[in-house]
PDB file of C-alpha atoms in Angstrom:
ATOM      1  CA  MET A1144     -17.024 -15.936  28.125  1.00  0.00           C
ATOM      2  CA  ASP A1145     -18.027 -14.265  24.858  1.00  0.00           C
ATOM      3  CA  GLN A1146     -16.957 -17.113  22.604  1.00  0.00           C
ATOM      4  CA  LEU A1147     -17.174 -15.094  19.381  1.00  0.00           C
ATOM      5  CA  LEU A1148     -14.970 -12.367  20.841  1.00  0.00           C
ATOM      6  CA  ALA A1149     -12.528 -14.984  22.125  1.00  0.00           C
ATOM      7  CA  MET A1150     -12.469 -16.612  18.686  1.00  0.00           C
ATOM      8  CA  ARG A1151     -11.739 -13.297  16.956  1.00  0.00           C
ATOM      9  CA  THR A1152      -9.052 -12.507  19.505  1.00  0.00           C
ATOM     10  CA  PHE A1153      -7.359 -15.878  19.095  1.00  0.00           C
ATOM     11  CA  ALA A1154      -7.346 -15.477  15.293  1.00  0.00           C
ATOM     12  CA  ARG A1155      -5.759 -12.028  15.635  1.00  0.00           C
ATOM     13  CA  VAL A1156      -3.016 -13.393  17.918  1.00  0.00           C
ATOM     14  CA  VAL A1157      -2.222 -16.077  15.346  1.00  0.00           C
ATOM     15  CA  GLU A1158      -2.074 -13.515  12.540  1.00  0.00           C
ATOM     16  CA  ALA A1159      -0.096 -10.927  14.509  1.00  0.00           C
ATOM     17  CA  GLY A1160       2.383 -13.420  15.949  1.00  0.00           C
ATOM     18  CA  THR A1161       2.457 -11.856  19.431  1.00  0.00           C
ATOM     19  CA  PHE A1162      -0.056 -10.939  22.116  1.00  0.00           C
ATOM     20  CA  THR A1163       1.280  -7.374  22.171  1.00  0.00           C
ATOM     21  CA  LYS A1164       0.710  -6.762  18.457  1.00  0.00           C
ATOM     22  CA  ALA A1165      -2.696  -8.401  18.643  1.00  0.00           C
ATOM     23  CA  ALA A1166      -3.679  -6.207  21.589  1.00  0.00           C
ATOM     24  CA  ASP A1167      -2.522  -3.070  19.761  1.00  0.00           C
ATOM     25  CA  SER A1168      -4.455  -3.907  16.609  1.00  0.00           C
ATOM     26  CA  LEU A1169      -7.587  -4.802  18.587  1.00  0.00           C
ATOM     27  CA  ARG A1170      -7.220  -1.717  20.802  1.00  0.00           C
ATOM     28  CA  MET A1171      -7.456  -3.919  23.884  1.00  0.00           C
ATOM     29  CA  PRO A1172      -5.213  -4.293  26.930  1.00  0.00           C
ATOM     30  CA  LYS A1173      -2.744  -7.134  26.525  1.00  0.00           C
ATOM     31  CA  ALA A1174      -4.070  -8.704  29.734  1.00  0.00           C
ATOM     32  CA  SER A1175      -7.564  -8.874  28.234  1.00  0.00           C
ATOM     33  CA  VAL A1176      -6.257 -10.591  25.100  1.00  0.00           C
ATOM     34  CA  THR A1177      -4.350 -13.125  27.197  1.00  0.00           C
ATOM     35  CA  LYS A1178      -7.390 -13.800  29.381  1.00  0.00           C
ATOM     36  CA  LEU A1179      -9.685 -14.342  26.385  1.00  0.00           C
ATOM     37  CA  VAL A1180      -7.312 -16.839  24.768  1.00  0.00           C
ATOM     38  CA  GLN A1181      -6.813 -18.688  28.062  1.00  0.00           C
ATOM     39  CA  SER A1182     -10.584 -18.841  28.567  1.00  0.00           C
ATOM     40  CA  LEU A1183     -11.013 -20.227  25.068  1.00  0.00           C
ATOM     41  CA  GLU A1184      -8.389 -22.906  25.725  1.00  0.00           C
ATOM     42  CA  THR A1185     -10.132 -23.834  28.983  1.00  0.00           C
ATOM     43  CA  HIS A1186     -13.500 -23.983  27.224  1.00  0.00           C
ATOM     44  CA  LEU A1187     -12.132 -26.221  24.453  1.00  0.00           C
ATOM     45  CA  GLY A1188      -9.925 -28.276  26.760  1.00  0.00           C
ATOM     46  CA  VAL A1189      -6.913 -28.029  24.421  1.00  0.00           C
ATOM     47  CA  LYS A1190      -3.734 -25.988  24.116  1.00  0.00           C
ATOM     48  CA  LEU A1191      -4.036 -23.636  21.158  1.00  0.00           C
ATOM     49  CA  LEU A1192      -0.790 -21.675  21.464  1.00  0.00           C
ATOM     50  CA  GLN A1193       2.750 -22.236  22.669  1.00  0.00           C
ATOM     51  CA  ARG A1194       4.025 -19.071  24.326  1.00  0.00           C
ATOM     52  CA  THR A1195       7.570 -17.753  24.613  1.00  0.00           C
ATOM     53  CA  THR A1196       8.775 -14.387  25.858  1.00  0.00           C
ATOM     54  CA  ARG A1197       8.849 -12.918  22.326  1.00  0.00           C
ATOM     55  CA  HIS A1198       6.633 -15.022  20.127  1.00  0.00           C
ATOM     56  CA  VAL A1199       3.704 -17.403  20.052  1.00  0.00           C
ATOM     57  CA  SER A1200       3.430 -20.481  17.860  1.00  0.00           C
ATOM     58  CA  VAL A1201       0.309 -22.426  16.994  1.00  0.00           C
ATOM     59  CA  THR A1202      -0.151 -25.995  18.175  1.00  0.00           C
ATOM     60  CA  ALA A1203      -1.617 -28.648  15.887  1.00  0.00           C
ATOM     61  CA  ASP A1204      -4.993 -28.222  17.641  1.00  0.00           C
ATOM     62  CA  GLY A1205      -4.601 -24.451  17.374  1.00  0.00           C
ATOM     63  CA  ALA A1206      -3.967 -24.627  13.627  1.00  0.00           C
ATOM     64  CA  SER A1207      -7.044 -26.772  13.114  1.00  0.00           C
ATOM     65  CA  TYR A1208      -9.180 -24.465  15.260  1.00  0.00           C
ATOM     66  CA  TYR A1209      -7.824 -21.359  13.493  1.00  0.00           C
ATOM     67  CA  GLU A1210      -8.764 -22.750  10.076  1.00  0.00           C
ATOM     68  CA  LYS A1211     -12.329 -23.504  11.186  1.00  0.00           C
ATOM     69  CA  ALA A1212     -12.657 -20.253  13.146  1.00  0.00           C
ATOM     70  CA  THR A1213     -11.559 -18.015  10.280  1.00  0.00           C
ATOM     71  CA  ARG A1214     -13.967 -19.794   7.954  1.00  0.00           C
ATOM     72  CA  LEU A1215     -16.810 -19.177  10.410  1.00  0.00           C
ATOM     73  CA  LEU A1216     -15.797 -15.535  10.971  1.00  0.00           C
ATOM     74  CA  LYS A1217     -15.731 -14.980   7.212  1.00  0.00           C
ATOM     75  CA  ASP A1218     -19.227 -16.460   6.853  1.00  0.00           C
ATOM     76  CA  LEU A1219     -20.492 -14.179   9.626  1.00  0.00           C
ATOM     77  CA  GLY A1220     -18.846 -11.232   7.922  1.00  0.00           C
ATOM     78  CA  ASP A1221     -20.497 -12.159   4.626  1.00  0.00           C
ATOM     79  CA  ILE A1222     -23.882 -12.145   6.344  1.00  0.00           C
ATOM     80  CA  ASP A1223     -23.260  -8.722   7.904  1.00  0.00           C
ATOM     81  CA  SER A1224     -21.904  -7.376   4.633  1.00  0.00           C
ATOM     82  CA  SER A1225     -24.872  -8.604   2.588  1.00  0.00           C
ATOM     83  CA  PHE A1226     -27.313  -6.782   4.856  1.00  0.00           C
ATOM     84  CA  GLY A1227     -25.154  -3.666   4.881  1.00  0.00           C
ATOM     85  CA  ALA A1228     -24.848  -3.730   1.101  1.00  0.00           C
ATOM     86  CA  ALA A1229     -28.578  -4.198   0.710  1.00  0.00           C
ATOM     87  CA  HIS A1230     -29.206  -1.036   2.714  1.00  0.00           C
ATOM     88  CA  GLY A1231     -26.308   0.888   1.151  1.00  0.00           C
ATOM     89  CA  THR A1232     -24.713   1.630   4.512  1.00  0.00           C
ATOM     90  CA  PRO A1233     -21.118   0.378   4.743  1.00  0.00           C
ATOM     91  CA  ARG A1234     -19.846   0.979   8.257  1.00  0.00           C
ATOM     92  CA  GLY A1235     -16.953   0.261  10.540  1.00  0.00           C
ATOM     93  CA  HIS A1236     -13.228   0.667  10.909  1.00  0.00           C
ATOM     94  CA  LEU A1237     -11.111   0.531   7.741  1.00  0.00           C
ATOM     95  CA  ARG A1238      -7.292   0.325   7.854  1.00  0.00           C
ATOM     96  CA  VAL A1239      -5.462   1.101   4.608  1.00  0.00           C
ATOM     97  CA  ASP A1240      -1.756   1.528   3.843  1.00  0.00           C
ATOM     98  CA  MET A1241      -0.333   3.371   0.835  1.00  0.00           C
ATOM     99  CA  GLY A1242       2.715   5.142  -0.533  1.00  0.00           C
ATOM    100  CA  SER A1243       3.271   8.765   0.382  1.00  0.00           C
ATOM    101  CA  SER A1244       2.832  10.378  -3.045  1.00  0.00           C
ATOM    102  CA  VAL A1245      -0.387   8.436  -3.703  1.00  0.00           C
ATOM    103  CA  ALA A1246      -1.692   9.552  -0.316  1.00  0.00           C
ATOM    104  CA  THR A1247      -0.804  13.236  -0.581  1.00  0.00           C
ATOM    105  CA  ARG A1248      -1.610  13.840  -4.256  1.00  0.00           C
ATOM    106  CA  ILE A1249      -4.446  11.431  -5.105  1.00  0.00           C
ATOM    107  CA  ILE A1250      -6.222  10.058  -2.027  1.00  0.00           C
ATOM    108  CA  VAL A1251      -6.134  12.600   0.821  1.00  0.00           C
ATOM    109  CA  PRO A1252      -7.292  15.634  -1.242  1.00  0.00           C
ATOM    110  CA  ALA A1253     -10.382  13.668  -2.307  1.00  0.00           C
ATOM    111  CA  LEU A1254     -11.193  12.116   1.084  1.00  0.00           C
ATOM    112  CA  PRO A1255     -13.875  14.689   2.003  1.00  0.00           C
ATOM    113  CA  GLU A1256     -15.955  13.400  -0.916  1.00  0.00           C
ATOM    114  CA  PHE A1257     -15.454   9.755   0.135  1.00  0.00           C
ATOM    115  CA  LEU A1258     -16.331  10.373   3.789  1.00  0.00           C
ATOM    116  CA  ALA A1259     -19.381  12.420   2.794  1.00  0.00           C
ATOM    117  CA  ARG A1260     -20.501   9.501   0.639  1.00  0.00           C
ATOM    118  CA  TYR A1261     -19.819   6.925   3.392  1.00  0.00           C
ATOM    119  CA  PRO A1262     -20.101   8.700   6.770  1.00  0.00           C
ATOM    120  CA  GLY A1263     -20.301   5.391   8.654  1.00  0.00           C
ATOM    121  CA  ILE A1264     -16.706   4.444   7.793  1.00  0.00           C
ATOM    122  CA  GLN A1265     -13.861   5.293  10.182  1.00  0.00           C
ATOM    123  CA  LEU A1266     -10.668   5.401   8.124  1.00  0.00           C
ATOM    124  CA  ASP A1267      -7.093   4.891   9.359  1.00  0.00           C
ATOM    125  CA  LEU A1268      -4.399   5.640   6.767  1.00  0.00           C
ATOM    126  CA  GLY A1269      -0.871   4.312   7.072  1.00  0.00           C
ATOM    127  CA  VAL A1270       1.366   6.407   4.819  1.00  0.00           C
ATOM    128  CA  SER A1271       4.873   5.216   3.964  1.00  0.00           C
ATOM    129  CA  ASP A1272       6.875   4.026   0.977  1.00  0.00           C
ATOM    130  CA  ARG A1273       7.907   0.994   3.039  1.00  0.00           C
ATOM    131  CA  HIS A1274       5.687  -2.057   2.593  1.00  0.00           C
ATOM    132  CA  VAL A1275       3.759  -3.296   5.615  1.00  0.00           C
ATOM    133  CA  ASN A1276       2.819  -6.847   6.540  1.00  0.00           C
ATOM    134  CA  LEU A1277      -0.925  -7.006   5.946  1.00  0.00           C
ATOM    135  CA  ILE A1278      -1.443  -9.918   8.315  1.00  0.00           C
ATOM    136  CA  SER A1279       0.656  -9.014  11.347  1.00  0.00           C
ATOM    137  CA  ASP A1280      -0.132  -5.287  11.070  1.00  0.00           C
ATOM    138  CA  ASN A1281      -3.876  -5.989  10.741  1.00  0.00           C
ATOM    139  CA  VAL A1282      -4.300  -3.887   7.596  1.00  0.00           C
ATOM    140  CA  ASP A1283      -7.434  -4.420   5.508  1.00  0.00           C
ATOM    141  CA  CYS A1284      -5.775  -3.535   2.211  1.00  0.00           C
ATOM    142  CA  VAL A1285      -2.818  -1.662   0.735  1.00  0.00           C
ATOM    143  CA  ILE A1286      -2.271   0.359  -2.425  1.00  0.00           C
ATOM    144  CA  ARG A1287       0.951  -0.735  -4.099  1.00  0.00           C
ATOM    145  CA  GLY A1288       2.633   0.195  -7.330  1.00  0.00           C
ATOM    146  CA  GLY A1289       4.526  -2.091  -9.664  1.00  0.00           C
ATOM    147  CA  PRO A1290       4.306  -5.846 -10.161  1.00  0.00           C
ATOM    148  CA  VAL A1291       2.724  -7.802  -7.315  1.00  0.00           C
ATOM    149  CA  THR A1292       5.328 -10.355  -6.288  1.00  0.00           C
ATOM    150  CA  ASP A1293       3.561 -11.835  -3.249  1.00  0.00           C
ATOM    151  CA  LEU A1294       1.412 -14.504  -4.863  1.00  0.00           C
ATOM    152  CA  SER A1295      -0.176 -15.356  -1.510  1.00  0.00           C
ATOM    153  CA  MET A1296      -2.174 -12.097  -1.715  1.00  0.00           C
ATOM    154  CA  VAL A1297      -5.130 -11.074  -3.851  1.00  0.00           C
ATOM    155  CA  ALA A1298      -4.469  -8.059  -6.077  1.00  0.00           C
ATOM    156  CA  ARG A1299      -6.894  -5.923  -8.082  1.00  0.00           C
ATOM    157  CA  GLN A1300      -5.478  -3.384 -10.496  1.00  0.00           C
ATOM    158  CA  VAL A1301      -7.110  -0.006  -9.880  1.00  0.00           C
ATOM    159  CA  GLY A1302      -5.206   2.200 -12.295  1.00  0.00           C
ATOM    160  CA  LYS A1303      -1.999   3.301 -13.938  1.00  0.00           C
ATOM    161  CA  ALA A1304       0.185   6.373 -13.606  1.00  0.00           C
ATOM    162  CA  ALA A1305       2.156   8.020 -16.388  1.00  0.00           C
ATOM    163  CA  TRP A1306       5.863   8.738 -15.933  1.00  0.00           C
ATOM    164  CA  VAL A1307       7.661  11.959 -16.730  1.00  0.00           C
ATOM    165  CA  THR A1308      11.413  12.652 -16.823  1.00  0.00           C
ATOM    166  CA  CYS A1309      12.100  16.284 -15.995  1.00  0.00           C
ATOM    167  CA  ALA A1310      14.395  18.907 -14.484  1.00  0.00           C
ATOM    168  CA  THR A1311      14.300  22.582 -13.573  1.00  0.00           C
ATOM    169  CA  PRO A1312      15.077  25.245 -16.212  1.00  0.00           C
ATOM    170  CA  GLY A1313      18.063  26.301 -14.087  1.00  0.00           C
ATOM    171  CA  TYR A1314      19.535  22.802 -14.104  1.00  0.00           C
ATOM    172  CA  LEU A1315      19.116  22.483 -17.872  1.00  0.00           C
ATOM    173  CA  ALA A1316      20.704  25.895 -18.422  1.00  0.00           C
ATOM    174  CA  ARG A1317      23.776  24.759 -16.482  1.00  0.00           C
ATOM    175  CA  HIS A1318      24.091  21.167 -17.739  1.00  0.00           C
ATOM    176  CA  GLY A1319      22.249  21.072 -21.053  1.00  0.00           C
ATOM    177  CA  THR A1320      19.259  18.998 -22.164  1.00  0.00           C
ATOM    178  CA  PRO A1321      19.827  15.260 -22.732  1.00  0.00           C
ATOM    179  CA  ARG A1322      18.745  13.955 -26.138  1.00  0.00           C
ATOM    180  CA  HIS A1323      19.168  10.243 -25.415  1.00  0.00           C
ATOM    181  CA  PRO A1324      18.770   8.256 -22.159  1.00  0.00           C
ATOM    182  CA  SER A1325      22.388   7.089 -22.377  1.00  0.00           C
ATOM    183  CA  GLU A1326      23.521  10.686 -21.747  1.00  0.00           C
ATOM    184  CA  LEU A1327      22.295  10.311 -18.158  1.00  0.00           C
ATOM    185  CA  GLU A1328      25.201   7.949 -17.593  1.00  0.00           C
ATOM    186  CA  GLY A1329      27.649  10.743 -18.443  1.00  0.00           C
ATOM    187  CA  ASP A1330      27.991  14.180 -16.885  1.00  0.00           C
ATOM    188  CA  HIS A1331      24.345  14.707 -15.964  1.00  0.00           C
ATOM    189  CA  ARG A1332      23.284  14.759 -12.314  1.00  0.00           C
ATOM    190  CA  VAL A1333      20.395  12.425 -11.441  1.00  0.00           C
ATOM    191  CA  VAL A1334      18.225  12.297  -8.327  1.00  0.00           C
ATOM    192  CA  SER A1335      17.522   8.595  -7.813  1.00  0.00           C
ATOM    193  CA  TYR A1336      14.609   7.070  -5.986  1.00  0.00           C
ATOM    194  CA  LEU A1337      15.912   4.600  -3.406  1.00  0.00           C
ATOM    195  CA  SER A1338      13.909   1.503  -2.523  1.00  0.00           C
ATOM    196  CA  ALA A1339      12.494   1.939   0.967  1.00  0.00           C
ATOM    197  CA  SER A1340      13.011  -1.792   1.522  1.00  0.00           C
ATOM    198  CA  THR A1341      16.520  -2.373   0.150  1.00  0.00           C
ATOM    199  CA  GLY A1342      18.050   1.110   0.011  1.00  0.00           C
ATOM    200  CA  ARG A1343      19.130   0.491  -3.588  1.00  0.00           C
ATOM    201  CA  ALA A1344      18.643   3.047  -6.346  1.00  0.00           C
ATOM    202  CA  MET A1345      15.823   2.144  -8.697  1.00  0.00           C
ATOM    203  CA  ALA A1346      16.637   2.016 -12.403  1.00  0.00           C
ATOM    204  CA  MET A1347      15.205   4.584 -14.809  1.00  0.00           C
ATOM    205  CA  HIS A1348      13.167   3.022 -17.617  1.00  0.00           C
ATOM    206  CA  PHE A1349      12.707   4.344 -21.145  1.00  0.00           C
ATOM    207  CA  SER A1350      10.799   3.072 -24.154  1.00  0.00           C
ATOM    208  CA  ARG A1351      10.566   4.224 -27.777  1.00  0.00           C
ATOM    209  CA  GLY A1352       8.838   2.094 -30.356  1.00  0.00           C
ATOM    210  CA  GLY A1353      10.005  -1.443 -29.662  1.00  0.00           C
ATOM    211  CA  GLU A1354      13.220  -0.347 -27.969  1.00  0.00           C
ATOM    212  CA  LYS A1355      13.400  -0.475 -24.184  1.00  0.00           C
ATOM    213  CA  LEU A1356      16.253   0.807 -22.037  1.00  0.00           C
ATOM    214  CA  GLU A1357      17.047   0.417 -18.358  1.00  0.00           C
ATOM    215  CA  ILE A1358      19.451   3.071 -17.135  1.00  0.00           C
ATOM    216  CA  ARG A1359      21.314   2.771 -13.835  1.00  0.00           C
ATOM    217  CA  VAL A1360      23.397   5.790 -12.925  1.00  0.00           C
ATOM    218  CA  ARG A1361      25.685   6.869 -10.127  1.00  0.00           C
ATOM    219  CA  HIS A1362      23.253   9.329  -8.627  1.00  0.00           C
ATOM    220  CA  ALA A1363      24.074  12.747  -7.245  1.00  0.00           C
ATOM    221  CA  VAL A1364      21.358  12.432  -4.605  1.00  0.00           C
ATOM    222  CA  GLY A1365      19.255   9.432  -3.558  1.00  0.00           C
ATOM    223  CA  VAL A1366      15.950   9.707  -1.682  1.00  0.00           C
ATOM    224  CA  ASN A1367      13.796   6.861  -0.310  1.00  0.00           C
ATOM    225  CA  GLU A1368      10.478   8.719  -0.032  1.00  0.00           C
ATOM    226  CA  SER A1369       8.523   9.711  -3.123  1.00  0.00           C
ATOM    227  CA  ASN A1370       7.450  13.228  -2.125  1.00  0.00           C
ATOM    228  CA  ALA A1371      10.950  14.150  -0.927  1.00  0.00           C
ATOM    229  CA  HIS A1372      12.414  12.614  -4.094  1.00  0.00           C
ATOM    230  CA  PHE A1373      10.218  14.892  -6.171  1.00  0.00           C
ATOM    231  CA  GLU A1374      11.085  17.933  -4.068  1.00  0.00           C
ATOM    232  CA  ALA A1375      14.790  17.218  -4.600  1.00  0.00           C
ATOM    233  CA  GLY A1376      14.242  17.459  -8.350  1.00  0.00           C
ATOM    234  CA  LEU A1377      12.151  20.599  -7.920  1.00  0.00           C
ATOM    235  CA  ALA A1378      15.032  22.118  -5.949  1.00  0.00           C
ATOM    236  CA  GLY A1379      17.268  21.752  -9.008  1.00  0.00           C
ATOM    237  CA  LEU A1380      19.459  18.951  -7.666  1.00  0.00           C
ATOM    238  CA  GLY A1381      19.251  16.972 -10.890  1.00  0.00           C
ATOM    239  CA  ILE A1382      17.065  15.120 -13.392  1.00  0.00           C
ATOM    240  CA  ILE A1383      14.264  13.026 -11.917  1.00  0.00           C
ATOM    241  CA  GLN A1384      11.921  10.395 -13.281  1.00  0.00           C
ATOM    242  CA  THR A1385       8.667  10.680 -11.389  1.00  0.00           C
ATOM    243  CA  PHE A1386       4.901  10.309 -11.730  1.00  0.00           C
ATOM    244  CA  ASP A1387       3.028  12.780 -13.891  1.00  0.00           C
ATOM    245  CA  TYR A1388       0.508  13.410 -11.113  1.00  0.00           C
ATOM    246  CA  LEU A1389       3.332  14.779  -8.951  1.00  0.00           C
ATOM    247  CA  ALA A1390       4.942  16.940 -11.614  1.00  0.00           C
ATOM    248  CA  ARG A1391       2.060  18.123 -13.820  1.00  0.00           C
ATOM    249  CA  ALA A1392       1.241  21.402 -12.039  1.00  0.00           C
ATOM    250  CA  HIS A1393       4.924  22.360 -11.927  1.00  0.00           C
ATOM    251  CA  ILE A1394       5.381  21.519 -15.613  1.00  0.00           C
ATOM    252  CA  ASP A1395       2.358  23.643 -16.473  1.00  0.00           C
ATOM    253  CA  SER A1396       3.796  26.534 -14.453  1.00  0.00           C
ATOM    254  CA  GLY A1397       7.237  26.215 -16.048  1.00  0.00           C
ATOM    255  CA  ALA A1398       8.985  25.267 -12.807  1.00  0.00           C
ATOM    256  CA  LEU A1399       9.903  21.910 -14.379  1.00  0.00           C
ATOM    257  CA  VAL A1400      10.686  21.022 -17.987  1.00  0.00           C
ATOM    258  CA  PRO A1401      10.083  17.532 -19.449  1.00  0.00           C
ATOM    259  CA  VAL A1402      13.063  15.917 -21.170  1.00  0.00           C
ATOM    260  CA  LEU A1403      13.425  12.789 -23.313  1.00  0.00           C
ATOM    261  CA  LYS A1404       9.734  13.079 -24.204  1.00  0.00           C
ATOM    262  CA  THR A1405      10.034  10.608 -27.087  1.00  0.00           C
ATOM    263  CA  TRP A1406      11.371   7.994 -24.655  1.00  0.00           C
ATOM    264  CA  GLN A1407       8.195   7.455 -22.648  1.00  0.00           C
ATOM    265  CA  PRO A1408       8.194   4.535 -20.172  1.00  0.00           C
ATOM    266  CA  ALA A1409       5.157   2.295 -19.956  1.00  0.00           C
ATOM    267  CA  PRO A1410       2.570   3.477 -17.401  1.00  0.00           C
ATOM    268  CA  TYR A1411       3.104   2.201 -13.867  1.00  0.00           C
ATOM    269  CA  PRO A1412       0.331  -0.086 -12.594  1.00  0.00           C
ATOM    270  CA  PHE A1413      -1.223   0.342  -9.154  1.00  0.00           C
ATOM    271  CA  TYR A1414      -3.025  -2.408  -7.250  1.00  0.00           C
ATOM    272  CA  VAL A1415      -5.128  -2.798  -4.164  1.00  0.00           C
ATOM    273  CA  VAL A1416      -3.790  -5.861  -2.343  1.00  0.00           C
ATOM    274  CA  PHE A1417      -5.537  -7.788   0.432  1.00  0.00           C
ATOM    275  CA  PRO A1418      -5.153 -11.172   2.142  1.00  0.00           C
ATOM    276  CA  PRO A1419      -7.117 -14.043   0.585  1.00  0.00           C
ATOM    277  CA  ASN A1420      -8.316 -15.341   3.951  1.00  0.00           C
ATOM    278  CA  ARG A1421      -9.416 -11.916   5.195  1.00  0.00           C
ATOM    279  CA  HIS A1422     -13.112 -11.143   4.782  1.00  0.00           C
ATOM    280  CA  LEU A1423     -13.542  -8.469   2.104  1.00  0.00           C
ATOM    281  CA  SER A1424     -16.160  -6.361   3.823  1.00  0.00           C
ATOM    282  CA  ASN A1425     -18.532  -3.986   2.115  1.00  0.00           C
ATOM    283  CA  ARG A1426     -16.525  -1.004   3.385  1.00  0.00           C
ATOM    284  CA  VAL A1427     -13.371  -2.410   1.752  1.00  0.00           C
ATOM    285  CA  ARG A1428     -15.237  -3.021  -1.494  1.00  0.00           C
ATOM    286  CA  VAL A1429     -16.569   0.533  -1.736  1.00  0.00           C
ATOM    287  CA  PHE A1430     -13.137   1.952  -0.886  1.00  0.00           C
ATOM    288  CA  ILE A1431     -11.492  -0.103  -3.641  1.00  0.00           C
ATOM    289  CA  ASP A1432     -14.110   1.058  -6.153  1.00  0.00           C
ATOM    290  CA  TRP A1433     -13.580   4.662  -5.078  1.00  0.00           C
ATOM    291  CA  ILE A1434      -9.789   4.360  -5.441  1.00  0.00           C
ATOM    292  CA  ALA A1435     -10.292   3.067  -8.992  1.00  0.00           C
ATOM    293  CA  GLU A1436     -12.407   6.172  -9.676  1.00  0.00           C
ATOM    294  CA  ARG A1437      -9.606   8.417  -8.410  1.00  0.00           C
ATOM    295  CA  PHE A1438      -6.961   6.748 -10.556  1.00  0.00           C
ATOM    296  CA  SER A1439      -9.190   6.942 -13.636  1.00  0.00           C
ATOM    297  CA  LEU A1440      -8.900  10.729 -13.398  1.00  0.00           C
ATOM    298  CA  GLN A1441      -5.073  10.663 -13.623  1.00  0.00           C
ATOM    299  CA  PRO A1442      -3.130  11.156 -16.915  1.00  0.00           C
ATOM    300  CA  ARG A1443      -1.888   7.881 -18.459  1.00  0.00           C
TER     301      ARG A1443
END
């Protein structure tokens, strides 16, 4: 038995919660994962996992072994990373999850430069406005906007994005231009961004001097994906509040017109988030630094 492989496999089963998810994330047959864990239990002479048809739970011995195993795996990763960093050659498989507008407008267009800089990295991008579970989905890191509420994770701020409230010239010709945020609660049509997690419309935020307003409207259209939300505004369905990096080219072309420009919300922070017990490899470090570079180029 390859004990190191069995140790890694056991740790992945614990983190994923099922043998099936662990096998998928490891790109191994489920039977191989099961066999490795069973061999490890036989080698140690203890029961590490309690199995049911849908879930696995960790025994007391399994929890103790997992804690020691992950510490050892992290130390081994640190050794590998230090040699890789010394030779400037980050390598390996990197799994990253991010929101759709960040992916399509900031990250993906610049990926040729990143992959040319680090040709040894194989990158898997998960793109969705719905948050993933970093542990069970075996994701190395995620890019998330807004306050980080999960205090069990490590978060590094990599940038901020400016907001813009805008509409098409055709919409404004039909409905007029709002002069105060409160007018959005009247006859104006608003395209709301819906939380991908809760389905609820997100409030629109405005700030002028020391005054801050949170506006919740009965929206004409609600969309739970950031690119489609922007396209709904571009189609003239109503006023939208969106990121400047999405709207800037269309504002410059005249396809969209900013409104309420004196009521500018605070910039929206973006973070790279990763598990505290997951080894932060050299390839993750260079990717985080590169993301920070990309965000530094955005208007604030």
